[in-house]
PDB file of C-alpha atoms in Angstrom:
ATOM      1  CA  UNK A   1     -25.910  -0.946  13.845  1.00  0.00           C
ATOM      2  CA  UNK A   2     -25.994  -1.539  10.087  1.00  0.00           C
ATOM      3  CA  UNK A   3     -27.477   1.871   9.231  1.00  0.00           C
ATOM      4  CA  UNK A   4     -25.098   3.651  11.631  1.00  0.00           C
ATOM      5  CA  UNK A   5     -22.137   1.899  10.017  1.00  0.00           C
ATOM      6  CA  UNK A   6     -23.304   3.135   6.603  1.00  0.00           C
ATOM      7  CA  UNK A   7     -23.476   6.702   7.988  1.00  0.00           C
ATOM      8  CA  UNK A   8     -20.000   6.334   9.465  1.00  0.00           C
ATOM      9  CA  UNK A   9     -18.517   5.125   6.169  1.00  0.00           C
ATOM     10  CA  UNK A  10     -20.187   8.008   4.349  1.00  0.00           C
ATOM     11  CA  UNK A  11     -18.628  10.386   6.897  1.00  0.00           C
ATOM     12  CA  UNK A  12     -15.176   8.912   6.190  1.00  0.00           C
ATOM     13  CA  UNK A  13     -15.695   9.375   2.466  1.00  0.00           C
ATOM     14  CA  UNK A  14     -17.177  12.886   2.408  1.00  0.00           C
ATOM     15  CA  UNK A  15     -15.702  14.642   5.447  1.00  0.00           C
ATOM     16  CA  UNK A  16     -12.451  12.760   6.028  1.00  0.00           C
ATOM     17  CA  UNK A  17     -11.739  12.143   2.313  1.00  0.00           C
ATOM     18  CA  UNK A  18     -10.191   8.745   3.040  1.00  0.00           C
ATOM     19  CA  UNK A  19      -9.122   6.374   0.284  1.00  0.00           C
ATOM     20  CA  UNK A  20     -11.634   3.807  -0.986  1.00  0.00           C
ATOM     21  CA  UNK A  21      -9.535   0.858   0.220  1.00  0.00           C
ATOM     22  CA  UNK A  22      -9.288   2.356   3.726  1.00  0.00           C
ATOM     23  CA  UNK A  23     -13.055   2.875   3.886  1.00  0.00           C
ATOM     24  CA  UNK A  24     -13.635  -0.701   2.698  1.00  0.00           C
ATOM     25  CA  UNK A  25     -11.324  -1.970   5.464  1.00  0.00           C
ATOM     26  CA  UNK A  26     -13.320  -0.061   8.113  1.00  0.00           C
ATOM     27  CA  UNK A  27     -16.539  -1.456   6.655  1.00  0.00           C
ATOM     28  CA  UNK A  28     -15.233  -5.022   6.685  1.00  0.00           C
ATOM     29  CA  UNK A  29     -14.049  -4.756  10.302  1.00  0.00           C
ATOM     30  CA  UNK A  30     -17.336  -3.305  11.515  1.00  0.00           C
ATOM     31  CA  UNK A  31     -19.413  -5.883   9.627  1.00  0.00           C
ATOM     32  CA  UNK A  32     -17.557  -8.697  11.410  1.00  0.00           C
ATOM     33  CA  UNK A  33     -18.187  -6.954  14.742  1.00  0.00           C
ATOM     34  CA  UNK A  34     -21.873  -6.491  13.868  1.00  0.00           C
ATOM     35  CA  UNK A  35     -22.297 -10.201  13.081  1.00  0.00           C
ATOM     36  CA  UNK A  36     -20.624 -11.107  16.369  1.00  0.00           C
ATOM     37  CA  UNK A  37     -23.053  -8.850  18.264  1.00  0.00           C
ATOM     38  CA  UNK A  38     -26.075 -10.010  16.251  1.00  0.00           C
ATOM     39  CA  UNK A  39     -25.389 -13.603  17.302  1.00  0.00           C
ATOM     40  CA  UNK A  40     -25.624 -12.367  20.914  1.00  0.00           C
ATOM     41  CA  UNK A  41     -28.674 -10.155  20.255  1.00  0.00           C
ATOM     42  CA  UNK A  42     -26.757  -6.971  21.122  1.00  0.00           C
ATOM     43  CA  UNK A  43     -26.625  -5.296  17.715  1.00  0.00           C
ATOM     44  CA  UNK A  44     -28.271  -2.086  18.957  1.00  0.00           C
ATOM     45  CA  UNK A  45     -25.469   0.468  19.539  1.00  0.00           C
ATOM     46  CA  UNK A  46     -26.948   1.750  22.803  1.00  0.00           C
ATOM     47  CA  UNK A  47     -26.648  -1.755  24.318  1.00  0.00           C
ATOM     48  CA  UNK A  48     -22.970  -2.291  23.512  1.00  0.00           C
ATOM     49  CA  UNK A  49     -20.534  -1.948  26.417  1.00  0.00           C
ATOM     50  CA  UNK A  50     -16.801  -2.298  27.041  1.00  0.00           C
ATOM     51  CA  UNK A  51     -17.137  -5.972  28.031  1.00  0.00           C
ATOM     52  CA  UNK A  52     -18.709  -6.782  24.655  1.00  0.00           C
ATOM     53  CA  UNK A  53     -15.755  -5.257  22.824  1.00  0.00           C
ATOM     54  CA  UNK A  54     -13.226  -6.980  25.086  1.00  0.00           C
ATOM     55  CA  UNK A  55     -14.937 -10.342  24.557  1.00  0.00           C
ATOM     56  CA  UNK A  56     -14.884  -9.744  20.806  1.00  0.00           C
ATOM     57  CA  UNK A  57     -11.159  -9.020  21.026  1.00  0.00           C
ATOM     58  CA  UNK A  58     -10.629 -12.321  22.886  1.00  0.00           C
ATOM     59  CA  UNK A  59     -12.634 -14.139  20.200  1.00  0.00           C
ATOM     60  CA  UNK A  60     -10.361 -12.727  17.501  1.00  0.00           C
ATOM     61  CA  UNK A  61      -7.297 -13.743  19.489  1.00  0.00           C
ATOM     62  CA  UNK A  62      -8.654 -17.277  19.970  1.00  0.00           C
ATOM     63  CA  UNK A  63      -9.010 -17.503  16.190  1.00  0.00           C
ATOM     64  CA  UNK A  64      -5.226 -17.139  15.829  1.00  0.00           C
ATOM     65  CA  UNK A  65      -5.611 -13.767  14.145  1.00  0.00           C
ATOM     66  CA  UNK A  66      -2.444 -11.668  14.055  1.00  0.00           C
ATOM     67  CA  UNK A  67      -2.065  -8.938  16.685  1.00  0.00           C
ATOM     68  CA  UNK A  68      -1.804  -6.341  13.903  1.00  0.00           C
ATOM     69  CA  UNK A  69      -5.202  -7.424  12.485  1.00  0.00           C
ATOM     70  CA  UNK A  70      -6.803  -7.394  15.941  1.00  0.00           C
ATOM     71  CA  UNK A  71      -5.403  -3.919  16.568  1.00  0.00           C
ATOM     72  CA  UNK A  72      -6.824  -2.697  13.249  1.00  0.00           C
ATOM     73  CA  UNK A  73     -10.255  -4.141  14.098  1.00  0.00           C
ATOM     74  CA  UNK A  74     -10.259  -2.403  17.471  1.00  0.00           C
ATOM     75  CA  UNK A  75      -9.198   0.893  15.912  1.00  0.00           C
ATOM     76  CA  UNK A  76     -12.144   0.621  13.502  1.00  0.00           C
ATOM     77  CA  UNK A  77     -14.481   0.027  16.446  1.00  0.00           C
ATOM     78  CA  UNK A  78     -13.040   2.972  18.425  1.00  0.00           C
ATOM     79  CA  UNK A  79     -13.377   5.293  15.413  1.00  0.00           C
ATOM     80  CA  UNK A  80     -16.966   4.154  14.934  1.00  0.00           C
ATOM     81  CA  UNK A  81     -17.975   4.891  18.520  1.00  0.00           C
ATOM     82  CA  UNK A  82     -16.237   8.269  18.471  1.00  0.00           C
ATOM     83  CA  UNK A  83     -18.369   9.123  15.451  1.00  0.00           C
ATOM     84  CA  UNK A  84     -21.554   8.001  17.236  1.00  0.00           C
ATOM     85  CA  UNK A  85     -20.637  10.086  20.291  1.00  0.00           C
ATOM     86  CA  UNK A  86     -19.923  13.127  18.142  1.00  0.00           C
ATOM     87  CA  UNK A  87     -23.284  12.715  16.387  1.00  0.00           C
ATOM     88  CA  UNK A  88     -24.963  12.360  19.824  1.00  0.00           C
ATOM     89  CA  UNK A  89     -26.334   8.942  18.888  1.00  0.00           C
ATOM     90  CA  UNK A  90     -24.815   7.521  22.090  1.00  0.00           C
ATOM     91  CA  UNK A  91     -24.166   9.300  25.390  1.00  0.00           C
ATOM     92  CA  UNK A  92     -21.010   7.398  26.348  1.00  0.00           C
ATOM     93  CA  UNK A  93     -18.244   5.817  24.290  1.00  0.00           C
ATOM     94  CA  UNK A  94     -17.948   2.162  25.412  1.00  0.00           C
ATOM     95  CA  UNK A  95     -14.534   1.855  23.739  1.00  0.00           C
ATOM     96  CA  UNK A  96     -13.001   4.782  25.615  1.00  0.00           C
ATOM     97  CA  UNK A  97     -11.102   2.638  28.126  1.00  0.00           C
ATOM     98  CA  UNK A  98     -10.274  -0.122  25.673  1.00  0.00           C
ATOM     99  CA  UNK A  99      -6.640  -1.221  25.745  1.00  0.00           C
ATOM    100  CA  UNK A 100      -5.416  -2.331  22.302  1.00  0.00           C
ATOM    101  CA  UNK A 101      -3.183  -5.425  22.067  1.00  0.00           C
ATOM    102  CA  UNK A 102       0.568  -4.911  21.919  1.00  0.00           C
ATOM    103  CA  UNK A 103       1.365  -4.667  18.245  1.00  0.00           C
ATOM    104  CA  UNK A 104       5.076  -4.801  17.571  1.00  0.00           C
ATOM    105  CA  UNK A 105       5.781  -3.367  14.117  1.00  0.00           C
ATOM    106  CA  UNK A 106       6.433  -6.059  11.553  1.00  0.00           C
ATOM    107  CA  UNK A 107       9.557  -5.393   9.536  1.00  0.00           C
ATOM    108  CA  UNK A 108       8.664  -5.288   5.849  1.00  0.00           C
ATOM    109  CA  UNK A 109      10.136  -7.916   3.561  1.00  0.00           C
ATOM    110  CA  UNK A 110      12.497  -6.360   1.058  1.00  0.00           C
ATOM    111  CA  UNK A 111      14.943  -7.458  -1.597  1.00  0.00           C
ATOM    112  CA  UNK A 112      18.678  -6.975  -1.658  1.00  0.00           C
ATOM    113  CA  UNK A 113      20.016  -4.783  -4.445  1.00  0.00           C
ATOM    114  CA  UNK A 114      21.274  -7.908  -6.241  1.00  0.00           C
ATOM    115  CA  UNK A 115      17.864  -9.614  -5.926  1.00  0.00           C
ATOM    116  CA  UNK A 116      16.166  -6.466  -7.227  1.00  0.00           C
ATOM    117  CA  UNK A 117      18.441  -6.344 -10.280  1.00  0.00           C
ATOM    118  CA  UNK A 118      17.718 -10.012 -10.908  1.00  0.00           C
ATOM    119  CA  UNK A 119      13.952  -9.420 -10.748  1.00  0.00           C
ATOM    120  CA  UNK A 120      14.039  -6.340 -12.989  1.00  0.00           C
ATOM    121  CA  UNK A 121      16.069  -8.190 -15.623  1.00  0.00           C
ATOM    122  CA  UNK A 122      13.558 -11.030 -16.009  1.00  0.00           C
ATOM    123  CA  UNK A 123      11.153  -9.480 -18.572  1.00  0.00           C
ATOM    124  CA  UNK A 124      12.613  -9.944 -22.058  1.00  0.00           C
ATOM    125  CA  UNK A 125      12.500  -7.280 -24.744  1.00  0.00           C
ATOM    126  CA  UNK A 126      11.730  -9.796 -27.503  1.00  0.00           C
ATOM    127  CA  UNK A 127       7.963  -9.305 -27.162  1.00  0.00           C
ATOM    128  CA  UNK A 128       5.574  -6.436 -26.413  1.00  0.00           C
ATOM    129  CA  UNK A 129       4.357  -7.707 -23.034  1.00  0.00           C
ATOM    130  CA  UNK A 130       7.918  -8.259 -21.838  1.00  0.00           C
ATOM    131  CA  UNK A 131       8.816  -4.684 -22.731  1.00  0.00           C
ATOM    132  CA  UNK A 132       5.737  -3.339 -20.954  1.00  0.00           C
ATOM    133  CA  UNK A 133       6.293  -5.527 -17.882  1.00  0.00           C
ATOM    134  CA  UNK A 134       9.873  -4.288 -17.601  1.00  0.00           C
ATOM    135  CA  UNK A 135       8.563  -0.711 -17.632  1.00  0.00           C
ATOM    136  CA  UNK A 136       6.089  -1.602 -14.854  1.00  0.00           C
ATOM    137  CA  UNK A 137       8.754  -3.179 -12.646  1.00  0.00           C
ATOM    138  CA  UNK A 138      11.235  -0.367 -13.272  1.00  0.00           C
ATOM    139  CA  UNK A 139       8.701   2.321 -12.387  1.00  0.00           C
ATOM    140  CA  UNK A 140       7.529   0.565  -9.209  1.00  0.00           C
ATOM    141  CA  UNK A 141      11.100   0.263  -7.968  1.00  0.00           C
ATOM    142  CA  UNK A 142      12.203   3.713  -9.192  1.00  0.00           C
ATOM    143  CA  UNK A 143       9.400   5.565  -7.405  1.00  0.00           C
ATOM    144  CA  UNK A 144       8.181   3.311  -4.577  1.00  0.00           C
ATOM    145  CA  UNK A 145       4.593   3.989  -5.627  1.00  0.00           C
ATOM    146  CA  UNK A 146       1.727   1.791  -4.522  1.00  0.00           C
ATOM    147  CA  UNK A 147       0.043  -0.574  -7.001  1.00  0.00           C
ATOM    148  CA  UNK A 148      -3.202   1.404  -6.730  1.00  0.00           C
ATOM    149  CA  UNK A 149      -1.226   4.489  -7.774  1.00  0.00           C
ATOM    150  CA  UNK A 150       0.445   2.648 -10.653  1.00  0.00           C
ATOM    151  CA  UNK A 151      -2.752   1.310 -12.237  1.00  0.00           C
ATOM    152  CA  UNK A 152      -4.370   4.763 -12.035  1.00  0.00           C
ATOM    153  CA  UNK A 153      -1.335   6.547 -13.453  1.00  0.00           C
ATOM    154  CA  UNK A 154      -2.153   8.573 -16.563  1.00  0.00           C
ATOM    155  CA  UNK A 155       0.193   9.339 -19.438  1.00  0.00           C
ATOM    156  CA  UNK A 156      -0.265  13.011 -18.566  1.00  0.00           C
ATOM    157  CA  UNK A 157       1.130  12.358 -15.063  1.00  0.00           C
ATOM    158  CA  UNK A 158       4.589  11.728 -16.542  1.00  0.00           C
ATOM    159  CA  UNK A 159       7.221  14.319 -17.276  1.00  0.00           C
ATOM    160  CA  UNK A 160      10.040  12.215 -18.664  1.00  0.00           C
ATOM    161  CA  UNK A 161      11.955  15.222 -19.956  1.00  0.00           C
ATOM    162  CA  UNK A 162      12.388  16.557 -16.427  1.00  0.00           C
ATOM    163  CA  UNK A 163      12.250  13.095 -14.821  1.00  0.00           C
ATOM    164  CA  UNK A 164       9.235  13.284 -12.528  1.00  0.00           C
ATOM    165  CA  UNK A 165       5.912  11.507 -12.053  1.00  0.00           C
ATOM    166  CA  UNK A 166       2.807  12.842 -10.331  1.00  0.00           C
ATOM    167  CA  UNK A 167       1.197  10.335  -7.930  1.00  0.00           C
ATOM    168  CA  UNK A 168      -2.225  10.510  -6.348  1.00  0.00           C
ATOM    169  CA  UNK A 169      -1.971   8.652  -3.065  1.00  0.00           C
ATOM    170  CA  UNK A 170      -4.329   7.839  -0.221  1.00  0.00           C
ATOM    171  CA  UNK A 171      -7.057  10.428   0.266  1.00  0.00           C
ATOM    172  CA  UNK A 172      -6.252  11.887  -3.194  1.00  0.00           C
ATOM    173  CA  UNK A 173      -3.068  13.457  -1.806  1.00  0.00           C
ATOM    174  CA  UNK A 174      -0.750  14.480  -4.610  1.00  0.00           C
ATOM    175  CA  UNK A 175       3.025  14.139  -4.576  1.00  0.00           C
ATOM    176  CA  UNK A 176       5.839  14.452  -7.105  1.00  0.00           C
ATOM    177  CA  UNK A 177       8.460  11.676  -7.248  1.00  0.00           C
ATOM    178  CA  UNK A 178      11.668  11.652  -9.318  1.00  0.00           C
ATOM    179  CA  UNK A 179      12.269   8.900 -11.897  1.00  0.00           C
ATOM    180  CA  UNK A 180      15.801   7.628 -12.510  1.00  0.00           C
ATOM    181  CA  UNK A 181      17.384   7.227 -15.937  1.00  0.00           C
ATOM    182  CA  UNK A 182      16.917   3.410 -16.359  1.00  0.00           C
ATOM    183  CA  UNK A 183      13.163   3.625 -15.727  1.00  0.00           C
ATOM    184  CA  UNK A 184      12.799   6.706 -17.944  1.00  0.00           C
ATOM    185  CA  UNK A 185      14.546   5.019 -20.865  1.00  0.00           C
ATOM    186  CA  UNK A 186      12.358   1.913 -20.720  1.00  0.00           C
ATOM    187  CA  UNK A 187       9.140   3.941 -20.332  1.00  0.00           C
ATOM    188  CA  UNK A 188      10.087   6.169 -23.288  1.00  0.00           C
ATOM    189  CA  UNK A 189      10.520   3.108 -25.518  1.00  0.00           C
ATOM    190  CA  UNK A 190       7.286   1.612 -24.194  1.00  0.00           C
ATOM    191  CA  UNK A 191       5.379   4.815 -25.035  1.00  0.00           C
ATOM    192  CA  UNK A 192       6.975   5.053 -28.451  1.00  0.00           C
ATOM    193  CA  UNK A 193       6.785   1.447 -29.668  1.00  0.00           C
ATOM    194  CA  UNK A 194       4.664  -0.793 -27.451  1.00  0.00           C
ATOM    195  CA  UNK A 195       1.713   1.172 -26.078  1.00  0.00           C
ATOM    196  CA  UNK A 196       0.477   2.360 -29.526  1.00  0.00           C
ATOM    197  CA  UNK A 197       0.201  -1.297 -30.618  1.00  0.00           C
ATOM    198  CA  UNK A 198      -1.924  -2.098 -27.553  1.00  0.00           C
ATOM    199  CA  UNK A 199      -4.100   0.970 -28.210  1.00  0.00           C
ATOM    200  CA  UNK A 200      -4.836  -0.269 -31.761  1.00  0.00           C
ATOM    201  CA  UNK A 201      -6.158  -3.524 -30.290  1.00  0.00           C
ATOM    202  CA  UNK A 202      -8.718  -1.609 -28.245  1.00  0.00           C
ATOM    203  CA  UNK A 203     -12.339  -1.794 -29.330  1.00  0.00           C
ATOM    204  CA  UNK A 204     -13.700   1.688 -29.858  1.00  0.00           C
ATOM    205  CA  UNK A 205     -12.071   4.962 -30.783  1.00  0.00           C
ATOM    206  CA  UNK A 206     -11.342   6.516 -27.406  1.00  0.00           C
ATOM    207  CA  UNK A 207      -7.678   6.259 -26.532  1.00  0.00           C
ATOM    208  CA  UNK A 208      -7.110   5.059 -22.950  1.00  0.00           C
ATOM    209  CA  UNK A 209      -5.786   7.694 -20.579  1.00  0.00           C
ATOM    210  CA  UNK A 210      -3.892   5.249 -18.376  1.00  0.00           C
ATOM    211  CA  UNK A 211      -0.171   4.714 -18.856  1.00  0.00           C
ATOM    212  CA  UNK A 212      -0.121   0.938 -18.537  1.00  0.00           C
ATOM    213  CA  UNK A 213      -2.646  -1.089 -20.534  1.00  0.00           C
ATOM    214  CA  UNK A 214      -2.997  -4.737 -21.461  1.00  0.00           C
ATOM    215  CA  UNK A 215      -2.906  -6.312 -24.919  1.00  0.00           C
ATOM    216  CA  UNK A 216      -6.494  -5.303 -25.691  1.00  0.00           C
ATOM    217  CA  UNK A 217      -5.969  -1.716 -24.579  1.00  0.00           C
ATOM    218  CA  UNK A 218      -7.645  -1.913 -21.185  1.00  0.00           C
ATOM    219  CA  UNK A 219      -6.340  -0.755 -17.812  1.00  0.00           C
ATOM    220  CA  UNK A 220      -4.911  -3.167 -15.257  1.00  0.00           C
ATOM    221  CA  UNK A 221      -6.411  -4.432 -12.018  1.00  0.00           C
ATOM    222  CA  UNK A 222      -4.363  -4.778  -8.826  1.00  0.00           C
ATOM    223  CA  UNK A 223      -4.565  -8.558  -9.178  1.00  0.00           C
ATOM    224  CA  UNK A 224      -3.128  -8.445 -12.700  1.00  0.00           C
ATOM    225  CA  UNK A 225      -0.063  -6.503 -11.524  1.00  0.00           C
ATOM    226  CA  UNK A 226       0.306  -8.937  -8.618  1.00  0.00           C
ATOM    227  CA  UNK A 227       0.362 -11.868 -11.074  1.00  0.00           C
ATOM    228  CA  UNK A 228       2.954 -10.151 -13.281  1.00  0.00           C
ATOM    229  CA  UNK A 229       5.322  -9.646 -10.353  1.00  0.00           C
ATOM    230  CA  UNK A 230       4.785 -13.198  -9.058  1.00  0.00           C
ATOM    231  CA  UNK A 231       5.595 -14.568 -12.522  1.00  0.00           C
ATOM    232  CA  UNK A 232       8.933 -12.778 -12.748  1.00  0.00           C
ATOM    233  CA  UNK A 233       9.792 -13.522  -9.105  1.00  0.00           C
ATOM    234  CA  UNK A 234       9.441 -17.235  -9.928  1.00  0.00           C
ATOM    235  CA  UNK A 235      11.595 -16.819 -13.034  1.00  0.00           C
ATOM    236  CA  UNK A 236      14.226 -15.078 -10.902  1.00  0.00           C
ATOM    237  CA  UNK A 237      14.004 -17.998  -8.430  1.00  0.00           C
ATOM    238  CA  UNK A 238      13.521 -15.666  -5.499  1.00  0.00           C
ATOM    239  CA  UNK A 239      12.558 -17.574  -2.372  1.00  0.00           C
ATOM    240  CA  UNK A 240      11.042 -14.579  -0.604  1.00  0.00           C
ATOM    241  CA  UNK A 241       7.310 -13.879  -0.724  1.00  0.00           C
ATOM    242  CA  UNK A 242       7.363 -11.179  -3.400  1.00  0.00           C
ATOM    243  CA  UNK A 243       4.388  -8.843  -3.805  1.00  0.00           C
ATOM    244  CA  UNK A 244       4.041  -5.446  -5.517  1.00  0.00           C
ATOM    245  CA  UNK A 245       4.576  -3.862  -2.094  1.00  0.00           C
ATOM    246  CA  UNK A 246       7.959  -5.613  -1.835  1.00  0.00           C
ATOM    247  CA  UNK A 247       9.326  -3.236  -4.473  1.00  0.00           C
ATOM    248  CA  UNK A 248       7.991  -0.271  -2.477  1.00  0.00           C
ATOM    249  CA  UNK A 249       9.729  -1.586   0.655  1.00  0.00           C
ATOM    250  CA  UNK A 250      12.933  -2.216  -1.299  1.00  0.00           C
ATOM    251  CA  UNK A 251      12.810   1.319  -2.731  1.00  0.00           C
ATOM    252  CA  UNK A 252      12.689   2.852   0.761  1.00  0.00           C
ATOM    253  CA  UNK A 253      15.242   0.445   2.214  1.00  0.00           C
ATOM    254  CA  UNK A 254      17.817   1.011  -0.520  1.00  0.00           C
ATOM    255  CA  UNK A 255      17.432   4.791  -0.307  1.00  0.00           C
ATOM    256  CA  UNK A 256      18.166   4.745   3.425  1.00  0.00           C
ATOM    257  CA  UNK A 257      21.052   2.336   2.941  1.00  0.00           C
ATOM    258  CA  UNK A 258      22.493   4.809   0.453  1.00  0.00           C
ATOM    259  CA  UNK A 259      22.317   7.656   2.968  1.00  0.00           C
ATOM    260  CA  UNK A 260      18.982   9.333   2.157  1.00  0.00           C
ATOM    261  CA  UNK A 261      17.357  11.261   5.008  1.00  0.00           C
ATOM    262  CA  UNK A 262      14.108  10.006   6.499  1.00  0.00           C
ATOM    263  CA  UNK A 263      12.099  13.129   5.621  1.00  0.00           C
ATOM    264  CA  UNK A 264      12.904  12.785   1.908  1.00  0.00           C
ATOM    265  CA  UNK A 265      11.918   9.117   1.928  1.00  0.00           C
ATOM    266  CA  UNK A 266       8.703  10.011   3.784  1.00  0.00           C
ATOM    267  CA  UNK A 267       7.814  12.551   1.092  1.00  0.00           C
ATOM    268  CA  UNK A 268       8.523  10.172  -1.779  1.00  0.00           C
ATOM    269  CA  UNK A 269       6.488   7.366  -0.177  1.00  0.00           C
ATOM    270  CA  UNK A 270       3.600   9.722   0.535  1.00  0.00           C
ATOM    271  CA  UNK A 271       3.445   8.931   4.263  1.00  0.00           C
ATOM    272  CA  UNK A 272       1.488  11.506   6.254  1.00  0.00           C
ATOM    273  CA  UNK A 273       3.229  10.584   9.515  1.00  0.00           C
ATOM    274  CA  UNK A 274       6.995  10.089   9.668  1.00  0.00           C
ATOM    275  CA  UNK A 275       6.432   7.342  12.279  1.00  0.00           C
ATOM    276  CA  UNK A 276       5.165   5.181   9.411  1.00  0.00           C
ATOM    277  CA  UNK A 277       8.439   5.713   7.558  1.00  0.00           C
ATOM    278  CA  UNK A 278      10.558   5.003  10.631  1.00  0.00           C
ATOM    279  CA  UNK A 279       9.875   1.278  10.314  1.00  0.00           C
ATOM    280  CA  UNK A 280      12.488   1.300   7.536  1.00  0.00           C
ATOM    281  CA  UNK A 281      15.257   2.545   9.807  1.00  0.00           C
ATOM    282  CA  UNK A 282      15.995  -1.077  10.779  1.00  0.00           C
ATOM    283  CA  UNK A 283      17.940  -1.401   7.537  1.00  0.00           C
ATOM    284  CA  UNK A 284      20.724   0.778   8.856  1.00  0.00           C
ATOM    285  CA  UNK A 285      21.455  -1.341  11.918  1.00  0.00           C
ATOM    286  CA  UNK A 286      23.836  -3.749  10.234  1.00  0.00           C
ATOM    287  CA  UNK A 287      25.478  -0.895   8.338  1.00  0.00           C
ATOM    288  CA  UNK A 288      25.944   1.021  11.601  1.00  0.00           C
ATOM    289  CA  UNK A 289      27.544  -2.043  13.193  1.00  0.00           C
ATOM    290  CA  UNK A 290      30.000  -2.263  10.301  1.00  0.00           C
ATOM    291  CA  UNK A 291      30.864   1.451  10.560  1.00  0.00           C
ATOM    292  CA  UNK A 292      31.285   1.202  14.335  1.00  0.00           C
ATOM    293  CA  UNK A 293      33.494  -1.870  14.031  1.00  0.00           C
ATOM    294  CA  UNK A 294      35.618  -0.271  11.344  1.00  0.00           C
ATOM    295  CA  UNK A 295      36.129   3.194  12.792  1.00  0.00           C
ATOM    296  CA  UNK A 296      35.683   2.998  16.587  1.00  0.00           C
ATOM    297  CA  UNK A 297      38.852   2.315  18.658  1.00  0.00           C
ATOM    298  CA  UNK A 298      36.963  -0.302  20.624  1.00  0.00           C
ATOM    299  CA  UNK A 299      34.813  -1.487  17.736  1.00  0.00           C
TER     300      UNK A 299
END
């Protein structure tokens, strides 16, 4: 199974052009399944049947794994066997009749507008890192971009004069997202006064192409951005579990609360399927109740 998994992951990379993180997730899921089968001496793909997959699903459930994680594991397995069937490595897909667990969509955690303002105001402008961190937070909230998109953002991807940023999302899909005035102003000052000082600290003569760099002129990791946001969330005394993705969720939520249409939000988030964006429509429920109560004769 190990060699077939490697072929499958290569197929996802070359033919499906999926993002690296997505491919890694498929690989991780299938490796866990392979180890489960190896312990039962059924690692050979031609020996695997529906009962094996169902038993594996029950094992995951017994381990108190979330339904969403179990569903993702089973999707990885189904995709894998579809690939094997297509390549004529197996004659029948054992996962064909597999019923995935009920996976109710989890509503994303988001901040209120007041909480967002509080978070964004935490970095102080008295030092270089504070100025840069404010630019990072402002841009994440202004555009709803993913952290992976932020750390790979190049200076050349910005058009501050017009007020747009070019993002490369999952599967190298490109989209253009507007940037509001507050974020533009902070980024302009960062580019003018702060970034050049970080570039001078860099060893070597090549100037970094990435927009956000650390004090020694190197690009950020996802973990570094996560730590920055956690630090300012603690300073803001926010009790919610704040992650970089929280700002993305808040971006979408606040747009819809303000009356933005779902298609526009979908485009700015870079969602391929509008069903993914529809999870944010929960934010309008309370607002709709208020409108109904205020304007309906029997409200």
